[in-house]
Coordinates of C-alpha atoms and ligand atoms in Angstrom, one line a residue:
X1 CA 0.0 0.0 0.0
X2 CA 1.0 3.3 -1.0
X3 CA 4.3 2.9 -2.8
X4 CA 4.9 5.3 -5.2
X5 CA 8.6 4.3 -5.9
X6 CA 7.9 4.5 -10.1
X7 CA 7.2 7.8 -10.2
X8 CA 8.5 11.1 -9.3
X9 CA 7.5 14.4 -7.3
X10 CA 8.3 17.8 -7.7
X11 CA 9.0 20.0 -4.7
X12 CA 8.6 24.1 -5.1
X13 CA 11.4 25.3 -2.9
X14 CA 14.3 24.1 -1.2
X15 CA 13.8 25.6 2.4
X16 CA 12.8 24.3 5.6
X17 CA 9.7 23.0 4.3
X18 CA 11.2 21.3 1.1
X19 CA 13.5 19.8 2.7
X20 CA 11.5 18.4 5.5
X21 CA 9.2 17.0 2.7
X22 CA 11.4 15.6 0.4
X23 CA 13.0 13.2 3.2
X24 CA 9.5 11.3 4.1
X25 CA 9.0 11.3 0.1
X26 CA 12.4 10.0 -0.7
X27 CA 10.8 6.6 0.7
X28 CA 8.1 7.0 -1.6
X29 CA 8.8 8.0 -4.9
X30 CA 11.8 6.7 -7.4
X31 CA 12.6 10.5 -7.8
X32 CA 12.2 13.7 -5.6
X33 CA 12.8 17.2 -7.6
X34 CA 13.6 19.9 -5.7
X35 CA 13.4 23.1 -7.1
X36 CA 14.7 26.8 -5.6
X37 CA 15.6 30.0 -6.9
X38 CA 19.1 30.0 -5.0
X39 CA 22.0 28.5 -5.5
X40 CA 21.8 25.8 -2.1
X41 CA 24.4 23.7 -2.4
X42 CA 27.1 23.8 -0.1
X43 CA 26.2 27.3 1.1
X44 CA 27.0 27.8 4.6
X45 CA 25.5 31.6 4.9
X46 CA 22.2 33.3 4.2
X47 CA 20.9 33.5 1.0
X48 CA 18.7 35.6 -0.9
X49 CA 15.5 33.6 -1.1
X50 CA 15.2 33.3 2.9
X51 CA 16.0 36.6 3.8
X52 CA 14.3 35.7 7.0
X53 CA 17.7 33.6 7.6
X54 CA 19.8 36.2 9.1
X55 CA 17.7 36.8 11.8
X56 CA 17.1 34.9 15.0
X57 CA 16.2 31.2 14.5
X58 CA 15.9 28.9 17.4
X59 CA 14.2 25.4 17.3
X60 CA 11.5 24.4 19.9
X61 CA 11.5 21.0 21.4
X62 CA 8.8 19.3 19.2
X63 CA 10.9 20.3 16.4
X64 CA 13.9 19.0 17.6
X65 CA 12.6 15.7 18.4
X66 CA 11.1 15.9 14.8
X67 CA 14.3 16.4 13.3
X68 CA 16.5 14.2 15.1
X69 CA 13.4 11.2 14.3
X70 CA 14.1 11.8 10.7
X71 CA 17.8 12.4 10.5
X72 CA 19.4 10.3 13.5
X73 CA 22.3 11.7 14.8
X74 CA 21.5 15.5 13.6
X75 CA 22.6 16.7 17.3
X76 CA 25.8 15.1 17.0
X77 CA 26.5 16.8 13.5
X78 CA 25.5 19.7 14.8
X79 CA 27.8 19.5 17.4
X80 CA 30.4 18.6 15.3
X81 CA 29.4 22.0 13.4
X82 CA 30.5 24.0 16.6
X83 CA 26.6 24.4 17.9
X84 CA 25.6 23.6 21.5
X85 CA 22.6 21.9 22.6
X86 CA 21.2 22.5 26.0
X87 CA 18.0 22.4 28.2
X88 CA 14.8 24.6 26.6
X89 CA 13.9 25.5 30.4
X90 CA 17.2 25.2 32.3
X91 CA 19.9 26.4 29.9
X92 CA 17.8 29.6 28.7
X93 CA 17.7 32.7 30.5
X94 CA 13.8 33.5 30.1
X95 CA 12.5 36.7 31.3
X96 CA 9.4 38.5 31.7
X97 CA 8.8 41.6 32.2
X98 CA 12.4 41.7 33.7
X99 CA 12.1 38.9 35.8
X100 CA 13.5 35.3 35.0
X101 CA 11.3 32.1 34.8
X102 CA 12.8 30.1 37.4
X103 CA 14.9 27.6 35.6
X104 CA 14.1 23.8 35.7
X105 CA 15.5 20.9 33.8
X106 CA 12.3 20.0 31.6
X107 CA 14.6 17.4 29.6
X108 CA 13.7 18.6 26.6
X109 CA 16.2 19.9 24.4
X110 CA 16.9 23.4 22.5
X111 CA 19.4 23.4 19.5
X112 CA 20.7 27.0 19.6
X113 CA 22.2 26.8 15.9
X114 CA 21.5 29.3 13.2
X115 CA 19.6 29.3 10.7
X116 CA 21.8 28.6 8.0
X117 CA 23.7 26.2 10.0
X118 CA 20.7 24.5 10.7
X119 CA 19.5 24.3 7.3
X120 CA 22.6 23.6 5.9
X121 CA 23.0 20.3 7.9
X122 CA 19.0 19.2 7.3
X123 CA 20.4 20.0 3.3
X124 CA 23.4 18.2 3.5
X125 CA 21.2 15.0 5.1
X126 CA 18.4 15.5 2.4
X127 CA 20.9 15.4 -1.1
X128 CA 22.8 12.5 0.4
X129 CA 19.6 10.4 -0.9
X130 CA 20.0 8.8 -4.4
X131 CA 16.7 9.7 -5.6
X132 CA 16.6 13.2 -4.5
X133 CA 18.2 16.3 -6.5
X134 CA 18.0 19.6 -5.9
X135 CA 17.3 22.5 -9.2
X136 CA 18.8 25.4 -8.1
X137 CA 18.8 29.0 -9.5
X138 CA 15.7 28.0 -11.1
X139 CA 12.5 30.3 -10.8
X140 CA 9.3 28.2 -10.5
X141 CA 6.5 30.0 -13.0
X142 CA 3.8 27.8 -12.9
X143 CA 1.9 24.7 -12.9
X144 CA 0.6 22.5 -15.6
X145 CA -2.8 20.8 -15.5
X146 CA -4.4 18.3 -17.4
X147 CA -6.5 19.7 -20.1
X148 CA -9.5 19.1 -17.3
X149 CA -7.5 21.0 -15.0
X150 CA -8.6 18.3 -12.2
X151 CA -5.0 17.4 -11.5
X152 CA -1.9 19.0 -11.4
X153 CA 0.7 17.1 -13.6
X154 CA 3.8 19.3 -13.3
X155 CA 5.4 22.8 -12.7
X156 CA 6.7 24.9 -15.2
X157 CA 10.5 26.8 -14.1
X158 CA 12.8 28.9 -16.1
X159 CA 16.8 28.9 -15.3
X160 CA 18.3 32.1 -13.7
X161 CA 20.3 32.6 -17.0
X162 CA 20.1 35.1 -19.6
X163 CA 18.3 33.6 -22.5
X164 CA 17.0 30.4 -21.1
X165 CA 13.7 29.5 -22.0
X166 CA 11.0 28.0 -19.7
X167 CA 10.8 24.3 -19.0
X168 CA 7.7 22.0 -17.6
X169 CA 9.1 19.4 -15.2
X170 CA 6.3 16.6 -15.2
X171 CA 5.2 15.2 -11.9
X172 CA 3.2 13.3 -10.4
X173 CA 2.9 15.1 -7.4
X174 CA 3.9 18.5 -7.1
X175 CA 4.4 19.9 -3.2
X176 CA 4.1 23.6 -3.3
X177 CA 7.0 25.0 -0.3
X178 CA 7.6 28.5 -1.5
X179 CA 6.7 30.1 1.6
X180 CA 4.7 33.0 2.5
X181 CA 4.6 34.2 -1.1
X182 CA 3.3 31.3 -2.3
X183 CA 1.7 31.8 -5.2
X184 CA -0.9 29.0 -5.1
X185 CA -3.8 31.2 -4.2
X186 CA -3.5 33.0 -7.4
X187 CA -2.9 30.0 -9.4
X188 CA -6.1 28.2 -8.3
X189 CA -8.0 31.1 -8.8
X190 CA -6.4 31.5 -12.5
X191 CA -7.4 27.8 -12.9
X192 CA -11.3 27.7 -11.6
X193 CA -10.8 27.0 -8.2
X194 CA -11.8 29.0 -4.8
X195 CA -8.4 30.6 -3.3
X196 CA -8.1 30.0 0.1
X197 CA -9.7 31.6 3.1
X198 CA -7.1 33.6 4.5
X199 CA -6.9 34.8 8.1
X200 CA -4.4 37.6 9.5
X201 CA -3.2 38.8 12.4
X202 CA -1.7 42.2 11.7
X203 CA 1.3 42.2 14.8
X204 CA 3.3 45.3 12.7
X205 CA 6.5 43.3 13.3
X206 CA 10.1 44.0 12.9
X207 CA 13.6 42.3 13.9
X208 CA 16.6 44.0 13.5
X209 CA 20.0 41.9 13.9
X210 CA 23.5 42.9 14.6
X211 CA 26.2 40.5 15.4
X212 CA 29.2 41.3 17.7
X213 CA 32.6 39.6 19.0
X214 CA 32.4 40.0 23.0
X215 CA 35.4 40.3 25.1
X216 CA 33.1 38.8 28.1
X217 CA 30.8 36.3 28.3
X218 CA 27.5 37.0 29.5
X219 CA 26.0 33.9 29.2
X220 CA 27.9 31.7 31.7
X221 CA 26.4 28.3 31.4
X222 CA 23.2 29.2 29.9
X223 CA 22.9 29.1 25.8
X224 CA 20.3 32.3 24.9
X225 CA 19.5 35.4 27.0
X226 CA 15.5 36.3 25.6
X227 CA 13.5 38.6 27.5
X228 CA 10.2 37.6 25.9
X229 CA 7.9 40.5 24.4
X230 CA 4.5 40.2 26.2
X231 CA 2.0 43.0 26.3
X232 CA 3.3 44.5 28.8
X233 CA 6.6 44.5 28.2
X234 CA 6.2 44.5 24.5
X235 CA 10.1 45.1 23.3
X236 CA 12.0 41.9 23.5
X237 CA 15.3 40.6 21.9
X238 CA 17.1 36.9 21.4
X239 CA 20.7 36.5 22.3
X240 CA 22.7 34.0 22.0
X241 CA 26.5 33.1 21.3
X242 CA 27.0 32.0 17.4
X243 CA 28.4 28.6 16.5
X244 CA 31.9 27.6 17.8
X245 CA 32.0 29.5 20.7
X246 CA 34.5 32.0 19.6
X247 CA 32.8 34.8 21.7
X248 CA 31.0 36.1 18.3
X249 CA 27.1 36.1 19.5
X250 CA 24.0 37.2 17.4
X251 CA 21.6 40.0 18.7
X252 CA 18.2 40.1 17.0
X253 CA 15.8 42.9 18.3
X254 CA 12.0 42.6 18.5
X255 CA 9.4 45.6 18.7
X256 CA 5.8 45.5 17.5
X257 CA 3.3 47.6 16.1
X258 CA 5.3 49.8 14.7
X259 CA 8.1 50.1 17.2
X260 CA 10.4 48.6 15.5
X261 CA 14.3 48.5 16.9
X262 CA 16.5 51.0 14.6
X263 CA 19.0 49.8 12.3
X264 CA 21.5 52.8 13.0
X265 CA 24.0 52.2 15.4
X266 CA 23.1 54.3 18.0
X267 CA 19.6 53.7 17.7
X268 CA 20.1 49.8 18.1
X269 CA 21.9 50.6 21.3
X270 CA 19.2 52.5 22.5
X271 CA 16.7 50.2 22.2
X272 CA 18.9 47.4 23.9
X273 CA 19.1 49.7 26.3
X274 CA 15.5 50.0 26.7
X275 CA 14.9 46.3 27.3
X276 CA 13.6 45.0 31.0
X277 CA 16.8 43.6 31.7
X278 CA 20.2 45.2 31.4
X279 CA 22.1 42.0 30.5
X280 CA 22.7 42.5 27.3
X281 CA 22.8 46.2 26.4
X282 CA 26.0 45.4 29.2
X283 CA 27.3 42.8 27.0
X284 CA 27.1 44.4 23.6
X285 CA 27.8 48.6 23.8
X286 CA 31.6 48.3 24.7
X287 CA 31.6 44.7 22.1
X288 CA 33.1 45.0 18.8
X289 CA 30.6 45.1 16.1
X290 CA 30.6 42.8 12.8
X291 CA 28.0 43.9 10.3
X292 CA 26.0 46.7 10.6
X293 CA 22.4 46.0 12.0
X294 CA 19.5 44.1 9.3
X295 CA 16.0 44.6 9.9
X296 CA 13.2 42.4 8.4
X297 CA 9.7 43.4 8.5
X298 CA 6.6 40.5 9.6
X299 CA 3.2 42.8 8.7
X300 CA 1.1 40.2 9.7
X301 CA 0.6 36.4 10.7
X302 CA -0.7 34.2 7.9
X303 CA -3.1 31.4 7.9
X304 CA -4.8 29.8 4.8
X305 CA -7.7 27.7 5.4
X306 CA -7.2 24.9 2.5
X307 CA -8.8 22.5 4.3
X308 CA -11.8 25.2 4.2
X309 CA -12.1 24.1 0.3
X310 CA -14.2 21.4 -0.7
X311 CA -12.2 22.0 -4.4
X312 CA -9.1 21.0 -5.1
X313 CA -6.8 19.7 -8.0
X314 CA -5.1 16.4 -7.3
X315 CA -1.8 16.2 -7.2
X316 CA -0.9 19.4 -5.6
X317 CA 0.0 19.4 -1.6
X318 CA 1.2 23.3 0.0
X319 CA 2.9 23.1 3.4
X320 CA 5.2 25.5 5.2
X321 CA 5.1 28.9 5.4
X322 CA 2.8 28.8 2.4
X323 CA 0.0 27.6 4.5
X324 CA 0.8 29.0 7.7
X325 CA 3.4 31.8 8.7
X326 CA 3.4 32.6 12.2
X327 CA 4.7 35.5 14.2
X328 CA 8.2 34.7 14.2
X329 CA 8.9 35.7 17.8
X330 CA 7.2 32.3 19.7
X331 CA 9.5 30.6 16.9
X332 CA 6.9 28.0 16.1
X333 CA 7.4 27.8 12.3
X334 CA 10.2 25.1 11.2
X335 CA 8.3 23.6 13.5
X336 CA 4.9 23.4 12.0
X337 CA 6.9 22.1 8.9
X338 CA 8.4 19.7 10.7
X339 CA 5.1 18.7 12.0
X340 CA 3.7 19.3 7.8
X341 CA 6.2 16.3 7.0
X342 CA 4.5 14.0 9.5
X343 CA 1.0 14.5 7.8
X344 CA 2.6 13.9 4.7
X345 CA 4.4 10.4 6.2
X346 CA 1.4 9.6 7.4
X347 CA -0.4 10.3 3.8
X348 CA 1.7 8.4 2.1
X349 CA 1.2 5.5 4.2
X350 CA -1.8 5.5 3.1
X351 CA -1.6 5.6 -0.5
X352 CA -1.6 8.3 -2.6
X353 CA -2.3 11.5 -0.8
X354 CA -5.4 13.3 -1.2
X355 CA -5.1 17.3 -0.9
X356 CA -8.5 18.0 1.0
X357 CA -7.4 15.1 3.9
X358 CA -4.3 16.3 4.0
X359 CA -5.0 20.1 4.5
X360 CA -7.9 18.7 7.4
X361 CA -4.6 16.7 9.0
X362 CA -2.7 19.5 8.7
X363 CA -5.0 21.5 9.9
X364 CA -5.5 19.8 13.0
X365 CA -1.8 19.8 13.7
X366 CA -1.6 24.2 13.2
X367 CA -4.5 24.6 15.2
X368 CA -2.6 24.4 18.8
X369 CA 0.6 26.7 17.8
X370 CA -2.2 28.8 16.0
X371 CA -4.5 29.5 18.8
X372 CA -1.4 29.9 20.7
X373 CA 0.9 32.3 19.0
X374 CA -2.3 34.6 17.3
X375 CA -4.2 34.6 20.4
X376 CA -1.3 35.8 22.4
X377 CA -0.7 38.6 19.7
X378 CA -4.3 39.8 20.7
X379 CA -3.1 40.3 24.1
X380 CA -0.8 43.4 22.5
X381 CA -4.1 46.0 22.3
X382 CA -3.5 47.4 19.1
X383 CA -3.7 44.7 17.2
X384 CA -6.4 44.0 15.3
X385 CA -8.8 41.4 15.3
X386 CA -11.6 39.6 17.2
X387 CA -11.1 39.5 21.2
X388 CA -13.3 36.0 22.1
X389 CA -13.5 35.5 25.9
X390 CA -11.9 32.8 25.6
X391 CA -8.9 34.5 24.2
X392 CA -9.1 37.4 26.5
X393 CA -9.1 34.9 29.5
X394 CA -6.3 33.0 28.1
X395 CA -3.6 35.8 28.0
X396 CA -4.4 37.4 31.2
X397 CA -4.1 33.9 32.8
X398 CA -1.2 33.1 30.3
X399 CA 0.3 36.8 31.6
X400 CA -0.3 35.7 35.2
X401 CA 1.2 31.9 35.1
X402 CA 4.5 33.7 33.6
X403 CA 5.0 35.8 36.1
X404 CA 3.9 32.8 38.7
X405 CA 6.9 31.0 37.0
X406 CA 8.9 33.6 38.3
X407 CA 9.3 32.3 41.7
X408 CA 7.9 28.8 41.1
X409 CA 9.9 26.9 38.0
X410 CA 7.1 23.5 38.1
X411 CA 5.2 26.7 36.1
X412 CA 8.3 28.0 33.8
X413 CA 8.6 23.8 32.8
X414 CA 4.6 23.5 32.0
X415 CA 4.8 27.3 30.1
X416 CA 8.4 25.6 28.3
X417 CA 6.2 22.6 27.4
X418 CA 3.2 24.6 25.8
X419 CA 6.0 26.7 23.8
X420 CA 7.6 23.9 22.9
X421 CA 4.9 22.4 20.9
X422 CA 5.2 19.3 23.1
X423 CA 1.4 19.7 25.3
X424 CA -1.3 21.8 24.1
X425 CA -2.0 24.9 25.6
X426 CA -4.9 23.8 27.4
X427 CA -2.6 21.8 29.5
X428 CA -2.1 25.1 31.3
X429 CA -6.0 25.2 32.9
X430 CA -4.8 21.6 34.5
X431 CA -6.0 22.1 38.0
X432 CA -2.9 21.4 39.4
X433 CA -1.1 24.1 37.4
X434 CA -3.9 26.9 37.8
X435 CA -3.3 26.0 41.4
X436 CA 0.0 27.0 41.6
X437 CA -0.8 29.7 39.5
X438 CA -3.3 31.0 41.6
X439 CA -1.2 30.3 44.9
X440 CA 2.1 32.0 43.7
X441 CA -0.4 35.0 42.6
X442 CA -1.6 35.9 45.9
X443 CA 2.3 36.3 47.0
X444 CA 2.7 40.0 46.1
X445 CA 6.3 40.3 44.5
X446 CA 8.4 42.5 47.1
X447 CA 11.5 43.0 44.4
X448 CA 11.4 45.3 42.0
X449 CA 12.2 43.9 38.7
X450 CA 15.8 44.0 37.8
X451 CA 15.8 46.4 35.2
X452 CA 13.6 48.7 37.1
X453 CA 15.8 48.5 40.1
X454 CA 18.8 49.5 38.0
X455 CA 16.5 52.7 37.2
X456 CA 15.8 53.6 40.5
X457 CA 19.6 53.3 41.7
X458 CA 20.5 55.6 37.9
X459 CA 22.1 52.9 36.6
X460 CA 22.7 52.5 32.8
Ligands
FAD1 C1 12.5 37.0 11.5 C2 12.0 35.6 11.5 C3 12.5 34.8 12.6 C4 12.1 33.5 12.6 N1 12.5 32.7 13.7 C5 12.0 31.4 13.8 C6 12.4 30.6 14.9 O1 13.1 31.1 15.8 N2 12.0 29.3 14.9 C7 11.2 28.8 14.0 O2 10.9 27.6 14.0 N3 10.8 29.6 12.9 C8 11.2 30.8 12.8 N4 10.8 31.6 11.8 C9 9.9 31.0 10.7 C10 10.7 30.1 9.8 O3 11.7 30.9 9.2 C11 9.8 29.6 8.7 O4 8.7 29.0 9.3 C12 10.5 28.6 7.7 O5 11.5 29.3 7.0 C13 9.4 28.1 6.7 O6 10.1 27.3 5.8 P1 9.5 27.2 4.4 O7 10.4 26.2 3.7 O8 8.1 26.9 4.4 O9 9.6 28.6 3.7 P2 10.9 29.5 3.4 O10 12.0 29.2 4.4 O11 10.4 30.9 3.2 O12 11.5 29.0 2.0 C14 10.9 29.2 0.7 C15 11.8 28.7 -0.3 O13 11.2 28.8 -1.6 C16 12.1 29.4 -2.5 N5 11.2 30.1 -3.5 C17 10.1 30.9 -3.2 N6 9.5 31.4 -4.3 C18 10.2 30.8 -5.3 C19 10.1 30.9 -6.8 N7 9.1 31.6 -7.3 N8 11.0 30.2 -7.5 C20 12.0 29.5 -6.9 N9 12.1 29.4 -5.6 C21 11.3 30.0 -4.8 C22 12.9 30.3 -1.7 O14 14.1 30.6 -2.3 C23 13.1 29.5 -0.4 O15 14.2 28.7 -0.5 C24 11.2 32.9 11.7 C25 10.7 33.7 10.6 C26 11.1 35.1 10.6 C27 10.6 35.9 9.5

């Protein structure tokens, strides 16, 4: 049942999403096409068609274990690559609202690499199969259809060289990975079918990344200093040192709605200077600078609903980004690909995959990091959308259990769990945990928080 190994597939984009794909249908299929703009082999930096890349990337704990399912052995390459691995609760300075999350050892493990690194060695693992070969510097134009246009037979693409003329790559399934500019909306609609519903959560987002070479170390035995944006608190920032521990780190700034951290020197400062804790402005205004500072802007989450449709073509599948791009800061999105190539596994288990039960699978798999990381943005109140009570109850008890796991780290390990894509987040309401919520809530915090302290004694 469901062995497809005479025929081949065609997979737009070489990303995250691609790449995650093509290993479950290397099993499959006698030949896996990938097919990307960039040139991907053997680079080792960011590249143009993920300008998203040079930003802060970490992986959450259900993606690791994902990762490390498919490729065995991924943590000890990327160790080998110079990247340590380390608790998700334990090793990670959390803060909110300038206080830490009480550190525990939740056992489950965060994989501080980069982005290219990280997609580099998930590359490197996916063309070592025989039947799977990566197009590069090829742009994808189209798809071809039967004459019926019930099924989608192929993509058309056209080489990055002057003069080169388009070519139609037949398939027999054709997985469409090109991210948030997908263009499969248009093309259904160009082809008779309903686009997508499309839902979005306008957050106004920008990062904006400098690296550094530190004389210190701030980070002592923990991997990531990230004072998490929450509506109260709403700037935040990831950082963390950079593969092979040479004392060269990698600063990404956060603001929303708007607020978005300069990319002038002096203006980056100042904003790192404005976080809730003074750890890292301390670490980077004396550090010696490496590039100047990137920003990249996130207008809005993005959510299609293609398992809204009750029309589809056969032989076309979208995952990734292209179905669902969330806001980057809760860092959920190689995830949800990940989690994308274990629908597909399970699909092709089955037989030959059918697009409307795979969009419902999938579907049921975004809906927790969803409701998660778009109802939290609703917690920031100028962004836009419908406020449910259940959404309104669920960030001011969300907003309360952090702070809770402030002085009681059983809470930081259940929030860690939740973030991690590992329990859903209605694990949280267990009565156990809204018990310690509520207890650690009626203990009024006598502190102030650090950062606020440092402003009452006039300290920088
Ligand atoms: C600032 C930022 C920070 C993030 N941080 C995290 C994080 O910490 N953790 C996390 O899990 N996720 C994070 N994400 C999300 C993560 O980057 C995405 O979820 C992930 O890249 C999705 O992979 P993908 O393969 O679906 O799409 P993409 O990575 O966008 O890849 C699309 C690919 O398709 C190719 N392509 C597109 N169009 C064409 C075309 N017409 N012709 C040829 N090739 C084409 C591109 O070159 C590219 O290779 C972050 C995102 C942003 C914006």
């Amino acid at each position: 049942m469901g062995d497809h190994r005479t025929r081949r597939v065609v997979v737009l984009g070489a990303s995250m999403g691609g790449l995650l794909a093509a290993k479950v249908l290397a099993d499959r299929y006698t030949e896996v096409l990938l097919v990307d703009r960039d040139e991907v082999t053997g680079v080792s930096g960011y590249r143009q068609g993920v300008p998203h890349g040079r930003h802060a990337h970490g992986l959450v704990a259900r993606g690791y274990q994902i990762l490390e399912g498919h490729f065995p052995g991924l943590t000890e390459d990327l160790r080998a690559a110079g990247v340590t691995p380390g608790d998700f609760s334990g090793d990670i300075r959390w803060y909110v609202e300038g206080r830490r999350m009480l550190p525990s050892q939740s056992g489950l493990v965060s994989v501080p690499a980069t982005r290219p690194v990280l997609e580099q060695q998930i590359r490197a693992r996916v063309q070592a199969l025989p039947n799977v070969r990566i197009l590069e510097r090829h742009d994808i134009v189209g798809l071809v259809t039967t004459p019926d246009r019930s099924r989608v037979i192929g993509a058309r693409v056209q080489h990055r060289v002057e003069g080169s003329q388009e070519e139609v790559l037949n398939a027999d399934l054709v997985i469409d990975s090109t991210g948030r500019g997908s263009r499969t909306p248009a093309w259904l609609e160009a082809l008779g079918y309903p686009r997508p519903p499309e839902e979005r959560v306008k957050v106004d987002l920008a990062y904006t990344t400098r690296h550094y070479r530190l004389a210190e170390d701030p980070f002592g035995d923990d991997l990531a200093i990230i004072p998490a944006a929450t509506p109260a608190s709403p700037r935040g920032a990831f950082f963390y040192r950079l593969p092979g521990n040479d004392g060269r780190v990698e600063l990404s700034l956060t603001g929303v709605l708007g607020d978005h951290p300069p990319t002038d020197p002096a203006g980056f400062l100042a904003f790192a200077q404005s976080l809730p804790v003074p750890d890292i402005y301390r670490a980077v205004r004396d550090a010696e600078p490496l590039d100047d500072p990137v920003m990249f802007r996130f207008p809005a989450s993005v959510r299609r609903h293609y398992e809204r449709l009750d029309r589809f073509p056969a032989g076309l599948l979208v995952l990734g980004d292209a179905v669902c791009s969330f806001n980057p800061i809760y860092a959920q999105g190689m995830t949800a690909a990940a989690l994308g190539s274990l629908v597909l596994a399970e699909q092709l288990r089955r037989g030959e995959p059918d697009p409307i039960t795979f969009f419902r699978d999938l579907a049921v798999q975004l809906d927790s990091p969803w409701d998660f990381s778009a109802g939290a943005d609703l917690g920031f109140a100028g962004v836009e959308g419908r406020r449910t009570a259940k959404i309104r109850f669920a960030n001011a008890y969300v907003a309360r259990l952090q702070r809770a796991a402030t002085r009681d780290a059983r809470l930081t390990d259940a929030f860690i769990r939740v973030a991690g894509l590992i329990d859903p987040p209605s694990s949280l309401m267990r009565p156990t945990t809204m018990l310690r919520v509520l207890r650690q809530g009626r203990v009024r915090a006598t502190t102030p928080a650090p950062a606020a302290a440092d402003r009452l004694l006039g300290r920088a």
